[in-house]
Every structure is written in structure tokens, then in C-alpha cells.
Amino acid sequence: PTVQNTRELLSTNTYQKGGWVLHMLRHELGDSIFIAGLRTYYATFHNKTASTNDFMKMMEKVSGHDLKPFFAQWLYGKGQPHLSGNWKYNVRNGKITIQLSQSQFPLFSVPVELGIYFKEAKRAIEKVKLDKSSGKYTFKITGNPEKVVLDPETWLLFEGESFLQER
């Protein structure tokens, strides 16, 4: 289909989301593979016309990963995850349990990093995969946590709330 109004195609949201998608793809593939994919894409399509599908296929070829689900969710789907959660620390067994939920529809399948912060500016990062409406994750940790932060390194496009400690 042809776009009659270029403002529909070339909006601030289009460029900002496109930048986020590339940022998330870089994190998913790793810097060296992502850069190799960009260089191969550029060398192949320099001074030629290319589509998003061409880019996806080139990144799949270089990475060896099936990126169709990633592109379907982030480029061709709508919205982004709406995440919330809470956490509880069990002093007796030294485990933290984190409850994570997403409230939008359709549901996303996303890797979520959880920053577990302790005194003396120490932290641990745990990575989980959330692919349903909610998940419960338990980790053995050393020390009493002060807070839990969603995506502490800012890799994921999402809307979220602060994690509250469950009392």
C-alpha cells in the first residue's frame, strides 16, 4: 500500500522506535555480530534500494539466528510491554523472589534484566524471559537487597513502574 500522507510514515515515533529496535537487536545479538551484520548489509546494498526484510535476512545470515519473531513483535506489531512487579527477600534461605507482570495485549516475549541492588553500591543483574502475562523468578543471592530495578542498563523499550518490596 502507498502512503498518501508522509507524516504518517515519517513521524518522530517512527524514528525513535526504529532506534530502540536497533538498540535492542544489538543487545540480543552482541556488539561484534551486530556490527558485522551492519557492515555486510552496507557492503551488499550500498547505492541500492533495500527493505526492512532485506536487513532482517542479512542480520539472520550473519548471526545464524531466526529474527522473524523479533521483527514481527517489534517492527510489525504495535506498542511495547507494560511491566510491573514486586519482590520479596527470604533471609532464612538467602533467596529473592521477583514477581514480574505485563499488562498490555498482545503479550510480548521479552528478555528482562533485573538489577538487584545491595549496600555499598554493589549489584547483581539477573536476566529472565517473560513470555506470558506474569512470571515468578527466584534467585540465590548473597546479602540483603535494598531495591530491584527493571532493566538497569536500559536495553528494553517498555513502560514500567518501580518495583516495590513486598512486606
PDB file of C-alpha atoms in Angstrom:
ATOM      1  CA  PRO A   1       0.000   0.000   0.000  1.00  0.00           C
ATOM      2  CA  THR A   2       1.087   3.519  -0.781  1.00  0.00           C
ATOM      3  CA  VAL A   3       1.255   6.110   1.978  1.00  0.00           C
ATOM      4  CA  GLN A   4      -0.649   9.225   0.937  1.00  0.00           C
ATOM      5  CA  ASN A   5       0.500  11.350   3.847  1.00  0.00           C
ATOM      6  CA  THR A   6       4.241  11.168   4.535  1.00  0.00           C
ATOM      7  CA  ARG A   7       3.628  12.410   8.094  1.00  0.00           C
ATOM      8  CA  GLU A   8       2.048   9.010   8.790  1.00  0.00           C
ATOM      9  CA  LEU A   9       5.274   7.305   7.744  1.00  0.00           C
ATOM     10  CA  LEU A  10       7.940   9.765   8.843  1.00  0.00           C
ATOM     11  CA  SER A  11       6.892  10.660  12.374  1.00  0.00           C
ATOM     12  CA  THR A  12       9.077  11.205  15.426  1.00  0.00           C
ATOM     13  CA  ASN A  13       7.656   7.960  16.831  1.00  0.00           C
ATOM     14  CA  THR A  14       8.838   6.027  13.760  1.00  0.00           C
ATOM     15  CA  TYR A  15      12.430   7.183  14.149  1.00  0.00           C
ATOM     16  CA  GLN A  16      12.526   6.846  17.930  1.00  0.00           C
ATOM     17  CA  LYS A  17      11.053   3.346  17.897  1.00  0.00           C
ATOM     18  CA  GLY A  18      13.333   2.372  14.993  1.00  0.00           C
ATOM     19  CA  GLY A  19      16.342   3.478  17.034  1.00  0.00           C
ATOM     20  CA  TRP A  20      15.144   1.486  20.038  1.00  0.00           C
ATOM     21  CA  VAL A  21      14.613  -1.620  17.912  1.00  0.00           C
ATOM     22  CA  LEU A  22      18.185  -1.403  16.578  1.00  0.00           C
ATOM     23  CA  HIS A  23      19.452  -0.883  20.148  1.00  0.00           C
ATOM     24  CA  MET A  24      17.581  -3.992  21.360  1.00  0.00           C
ATOM     25  CA  LEU A  25      18.753  -6.038  18.349  1.00  0.00           C
ATOM     26  CA  ARG A  26      22.359  -5.042  19.118  1.00  0.00           C
ATOM     27  CA  HIS A  27      21.926  -6.252  22.698  1.00  0.00           C
ATOM     28  CA  GLU A  28      20.283  -9.502  21.569  1.00  0.00           C
ATOM     29  CA  LEU A  29      23.000 -10.338  19.015  1.00  0.00           C
ATOM     30  CA  GLY A  30      26.001  -8.824  20.778  1.00  0.00           C
ATOM     31  CA  ASP A  31      28.137  -5.938  19.543  1.00  0.00           C
ATOM     32  CA  SER A  32      30.521  -7.874  17.283  1.00  0.00           C
ATOM     33  CA  ILE A  33      27.791  -9.799  15.421  1.00  0.00           C
ATOM     34  CA  PHE A  34      25.583  -6.704  15.147  1.00  0.00           C
ATOM     35  CA  ILE A  35      28.420  -4.608  13.696  1.00  0.00           C
ATOM     36  CA  ALA A  36      29.430  -7.420  11.315  1.00  0.00           C
ATOM     37  CA  GLY A  37      25.799  -7.574  10.151  1.00  0.00           C
ATOM     38  CA  LEU A  38      25.664  -3.815   9.572  1.00  0.00           C
ATOM     39  CA  ARG A  39      28.909  -3.887   7.613  1.00  0.00           C
ATOM     40  CA  THR A  40      27.732  -6.791   5.460  1.00  0.00           C
ATOM     41  CA  TYR A  41      24.362  -5.106   4.886  1.00  0.00           C
ATOM     42  CA  TYR A  42      26.084  -1.854   3.895  1.00  0.00           C
ATOM     43  CA  ALA A  43      28.537  -3.611   1.561  1.00  0.00           C
ATOM     44  CA  THR A  44      25.717  -5.557  -0.091  1.00  0.00           C
ATOM     45  CA  PHE A  45      23.223  -2.722  -0.506  1.00  0.00           C
ATOM     46  CA  HIS A  46      25.493   0.339  -0.890  1.00  0.00           C
ATOM     47  CA  ASN A  47      23.885   2.633  -3.508  1.00  0.00           C
ATOM     48  CA  LYS A  48      20.974   0.210  -3.920  1.00  0.00           C
ATOM     49  CA  THR A  49      17.408   0.028  -2.687  1.00  0.00           C
ATOM     50  CA  ALA A  50      16.807  -2.238   0.289  1.00  0.00           C
ATOM     51  CA  SER A  51      13.877  -3.096   2.503  1.00  0.00           C
ATOM     52  CA  THR A  52      13.467  -3.933   6.167  1.00  0.00           C
ATOM     53  CA  ASN A  53      13.112  -7.557   5.085  1.00  0.00           C
ATOM     54  CA  ASP A  54      16.497  -7.342   3.307  1.00  0.00           C
ATOM     55  CA  PHE A  55      18.023  -6.021   6.528  1.00  0.00           C
ATOM     56  CA  MET A  56      16.429  -8.801   8.593  1.00  0.00           C
ATOM     57  CA  LYS A  57      17.634 -11.520   6.194  1.00  0.00           C
ATOM     58  CA  MET A  58      21.175 -10.123   6.224  1.00  0.00           C
ATOM     59  CA  MET A  59      21.248 -10.000  10.033  1.00  0.00           C
ATOM     60  CA  GLU A  60      19.902 -13.578  10.147  1.00  0.00           C
ATOM     61  CA  LYS A  61      22.588 -14.743   7.728  1.00  0.00           C
ATOM     62  CA  VAL A  62      25.412 -13.110   9.674  1.00  0.00           C
ATOM     63  CA  SER A  63      24.132 -14.063  13.140  1.00  0.00           C
ATOM     64  CA  GLY A  64      22.724 -17.517  12.411  1.00  0.00           C
ATOM     65  CA  HIS A  65      19.587 -16.550  14.390  1.00  0.00           C
ATOM     66  CA  ASP A  66      15.961 -16.634  13.282  1.00  0.00           C
ATOM     67  CA  LEU A  67      14.983 -12.980  13.721  1.00  0.00           C
ATOM     68  CA  LYS A  68      11.460 -13.218  12.290  1.00  0.00           C
ATOM     69  CA  PRO A  69       9.810 -13.307  15.750  1.00  0.00           C
ATOM     70  CA  PHE A  70      11.881 -10.306  16.886  1.00  0.00           C
ATOM     71  CA  PHE A  71      10.967  -8.219  13.824  1.00  0.00           C
ATOM     72  CA  ALA A  72       7.314  -9.341  13.896  1.00  0.00           C
ATOM     73  CA  GLN A  73       6.972  -8.270  17.506  1.00  0.00           C
ATOM     74  CA  TRP A  74       8.957  -5.042  17.492  1.00  0.00           C
ATOM     75  CA  LEU A  75       8.536  -3.634  13.973  1.00  0.00           C
ATOM     76  CA  TYR A  76       5.308  -5.051  12.640  1.00  0.00           C
ATOM     77  CA  GLY A  77       3.457  -5.320  15.951  1.00  0.00           C
ATOM     78  CA  LYS A  78       2.038  -2.451  17.961  1.00  0.00           C
ATOM     79  CA  GLY A  79       3.023  -0.959  21.257  1.00  0.00           C
ATOM     80  CA  GLN A  80       5.517  -2.125  23.817  1.00  0.00           C
ATOM     81  CA  PRO A  81       5.418  -4.089  27.059  1.00  0.00           C
ATOM     82  CA  HIS A  82       3.884  -2.513  30.188  1.00  0.00           C
ATOM     83  CA  LEU A  83       5.835  -4.082  33.042  1.00  0.00           C
ATOM     84  CA  SER A  84       5.349  -4.079  36.787  1.00  0.00           C
ATOM     85  CA  GLY A  85       6.324  -6.261  39.681  1.00  0.00           C
ATOM     86  CA  ASN A  86       7.342  -6.732  43.250  1.00  0.00           C
ATOM     87  CA  TRP A  87       9.960  -8.646  45.176  1.00  0.00           C
ATOM     88  CA  LYS A  88      10.473 -10.375  48.484  1.00  0.00           C
ATOM     89  CA  TYR A  89      13.686 -11.473  50.194  1.00  0.00           C
ATOM     90  CA  ASN A  90      13.779 -14.543  52.430  1.00  0.00           C
ATOM     91  CA  VAL A  91      16.562 -14.023  54.968  1.00  0.00           C
ATOM     92  CA  ARG A  92      16.459 -17.654  56.113  1.00  0.00           C
ATOM     93  CA  ASN A  93      17.302 -19.225  52.742  1.00  0.00           C
ATOM     94  CA  GLY A  94      19.080 -16.231  51.135  1.00  0.00           C
ATOM     95  CA  LYS A  95      16.727 -16.168  48.133  1.00  0.00           C
ATOM     96  CA  ILE A  96      14.955 -13.313  46.464  1.00  0.00           C
ATOM     97  CA  THR A  97      11.669 -13.929  44.646  1.00  0.00           C
ATOM     98  CA  ILE A  98      10.661 -11.467  41.963  1.00  0.00           C
ATOM     99  CA  GLN A  99       7.155 -11.343  40.500  1.00  0.00           C
ATOM    100  CA  LEU A 100       7.061  -9.724  37.047  1.00  0.00           C
ATOM    101  CA  SER A 101       3.912  -8.941  35.039  1.00  0.00           C
ATOM    102  CA  GLN A 102       2.972  -7.410  31.716  1.00  0.00           C
ATOM    103  CA  SER A 103      -0.454  -5.846  31.313  1.00  0.00           C
ATOM    104  CA  GLN A 104      -0.779  -4.951  27.618  1.00  0.00           C
ATOM    105  CA  PHE A 105      -2.248  -7.021  24.814  1.00  0.00           C
ATOM    106  CA  PRO A 106      -0.886  -8.661  22.792  1.00  0.00           C
ATOM    107  CA  LEU A 107       1.674 -10.111  25.162  1.00  0.00           C
ATOM    108  CA  PHE A 108       5.362  -9.698  24.336  1.00  0.00           C
ATOM    109  CA  SER A 109       8.115 -12.262  24.631  1.00  0.00           C
ATOM    110  CA  VAL A 110      10.990 -10.253  26.082  1.00  0.00           C
ATOM    111  CA  PRO A 111      14.276 -10.732  27.856  1.00  0.00           C
ATOM    112  CA  VAL A 112      14.173  -8.587  31.001  1.00  0.00           C
ATOM    113  CA  GLU A 113      17.201  -7.721  33.080  1.00  0.00           C
ATOM    114  CA  LEU A 114      16.599  -7.266  36.793  1.00  0.00           C
ATOM    115  CA  GLY A 115      19.083  -5.210  38.787  1.00  0.00           C
ATOM    116  CA  ILE A 116      19.313  -6.352  42.412  1.00  0.00           C
ATOM    117  CA  TYR A 117      20.983  -3.624  44.470  1.00  0.00           C
ATOM    118  CA  PHE A 118      22.753  -4.032  47.817  1.00  0.00           C
ATOM    119  CA  LYS A 119      24.531  -1.638  50.193  1.00  0.00           C
ATOM    120  CA  GLU A 120      27.958  -0.296  49.199  1.00  0.00           C
ATOM    121  CA  ALA A 121      26.767   0.286  45.602  1.00  0.00           C
ATOM    122  CA  LYS A 122      27.009  -3.442  44.839  1.00  0.00           C
ATOM    123  CA  ARG A 123      24.530  -5.033  42.463  1.00  0.00           C
ATOM    124  CA  ALA A 124      23.716  -8.231  40.625  1.00  0.00           C
ATOM    125  CA  ILE A 125      21.935  -8.439  37.287  1.00  0.00           C
ATOM    126  CA  GLU A 126      19.705 -11.408  36.540  1.00  0.00           C
ATOM    127  CA  LYS A 127      18.190 -11.968  33.101  1.00  0.00           C
ATOM    128  CA  VAL A 128      14.793 -13.617  32.691  1.00  0.00           C
ATOM    129  CA  LYS A 129      12.490 -14.296  29.748  1.00  0.00           C
ATOM    130  CA  LEU A 130       8.930 -13.055  30.196  1.00  0.00           C
ATOM    131  CA  ASP A 131       6.665 -14.595  27.558  1.00  0.00           C
ATOM    132  CA  LYS A 132       3.346 -14.766  29.389  1.00  0.00           C
ATOM    133  CA  SER A 133       1.271 -12.352  31.461  1.00  0.00           C
ATOM    134  CA  SER A 134       3.327 -12.954  34.603  1.00  0.00           C
ATOM    135  CA  GLY A 135       6.251 -14.905  35.922  1.00  0.00           C
ATOM    136  CA  LYS A 136       7.846 -15.660  39.272  1.00  0.00           C
ATOM    137  CA  TYR A 137      11.633 -15.921  39.441  1.00  0.00           C
ATOM    138  CA  THR A 138      13.746 -16.938  42.432  1.00  0.00           C
ATOM    139  CA  PHE A 139      17.496 -16.361  42.795  1.00  0.00           C
ATOM    140  CA  LYS A 140      20.020 -17.257  45.468  1.00  0.00           C
ATOM    141  CA  ILE A 141      21.831 -14.061  46.461  1.00  0.00           C
ATOM    142  CA  THR A 142      24.455 -13.003  48.957  1.00  0.00           C
ATOM    143  CA  GLY A 143      23.334 -10.150  51.171  1.00  0.00           C
ATOM    144  CA  ASN A 144      20.179  -8.254  51.967  1.00  0.00           C
ATOM    145  CA  PRO A 145      18.898  -6.415  48.863  1.00  0.00           C
ATOM    146  CA  GLU A 146      17.829  -2.769  49.094  1.00  0.00           C
ATOM    147  CA  LYS A 147      15.952  -2.497  45.807  1.00  0.00           C
ATOM    148  CA  VAL A 148      15.209  -4.169  42.491  1.00  0.00           C
ATOM    149  CA  VAL A 149      15.290  -2.171  39.250  1.00  0.00           C
ATOM    150  CA  LEU A 150      13.786  -3.160  35.907  1.00  0.00           C
ATOM    151  CA  ASP A 151      16.265  -3.007  33.010  1.00  0.00           C
ATOM    152  CA  PRO A 152      19.072  -1.195  34.875  1.00  0.00           C
ATOM    153  CA  GLU A 153      21.255  -0.921  31.757  1.00  0.00           C
ATOM    154  CA  THR A 154      18.393   0.461  29.594  1.00  0.00           C
ATOM    155  CA  TRP A 155      18.242  -2.194  26.879  1.00  0.00           C
ATOM    156  CA  LEU A 156      14.494  -2.688  26.563  1.00  0.00           C
ATOM    157  CA  LEU A 157      11.728  -0.493  25.167  1.00  0.00           C
ATOM    158  CA  PHE A 158       8.937  -0.698  27.745  1.00  0.00           C
ATOM    159  CA  GLU A 159       6.713   1.275  30.071  1.00  0.00           C
ATOM    160  CA  GLY A 160       7.142   0.313  33.680  1.00  0.00           C
ATOM    161  CA  GLU A 161       6.653   1.041  37.309  1.00  0.00           C
ATOM    162  CA  SER A 162       9.089   0.930  40.182  1.00  0.00           C
ATOM    163  CA  PHE A 163       9.419  -2.439  41.845  1.00  0.00           C
ATOM    164  CA  LEU A 164       8.055  -2.457  45.335  1.00  0.00           C
ATOM    165  CA  GLN A 165       9.294  -4.693  48.104  1.00  0.00           C
ATOM    166  CA  GLU A 166       6.525  -6.970  49.302  1.00  0.00           C
ATOM    167  CA  ARG A 167       6.102  -6.833  53.078  1.00  0.00           C
TER     168      ARG A 167
END
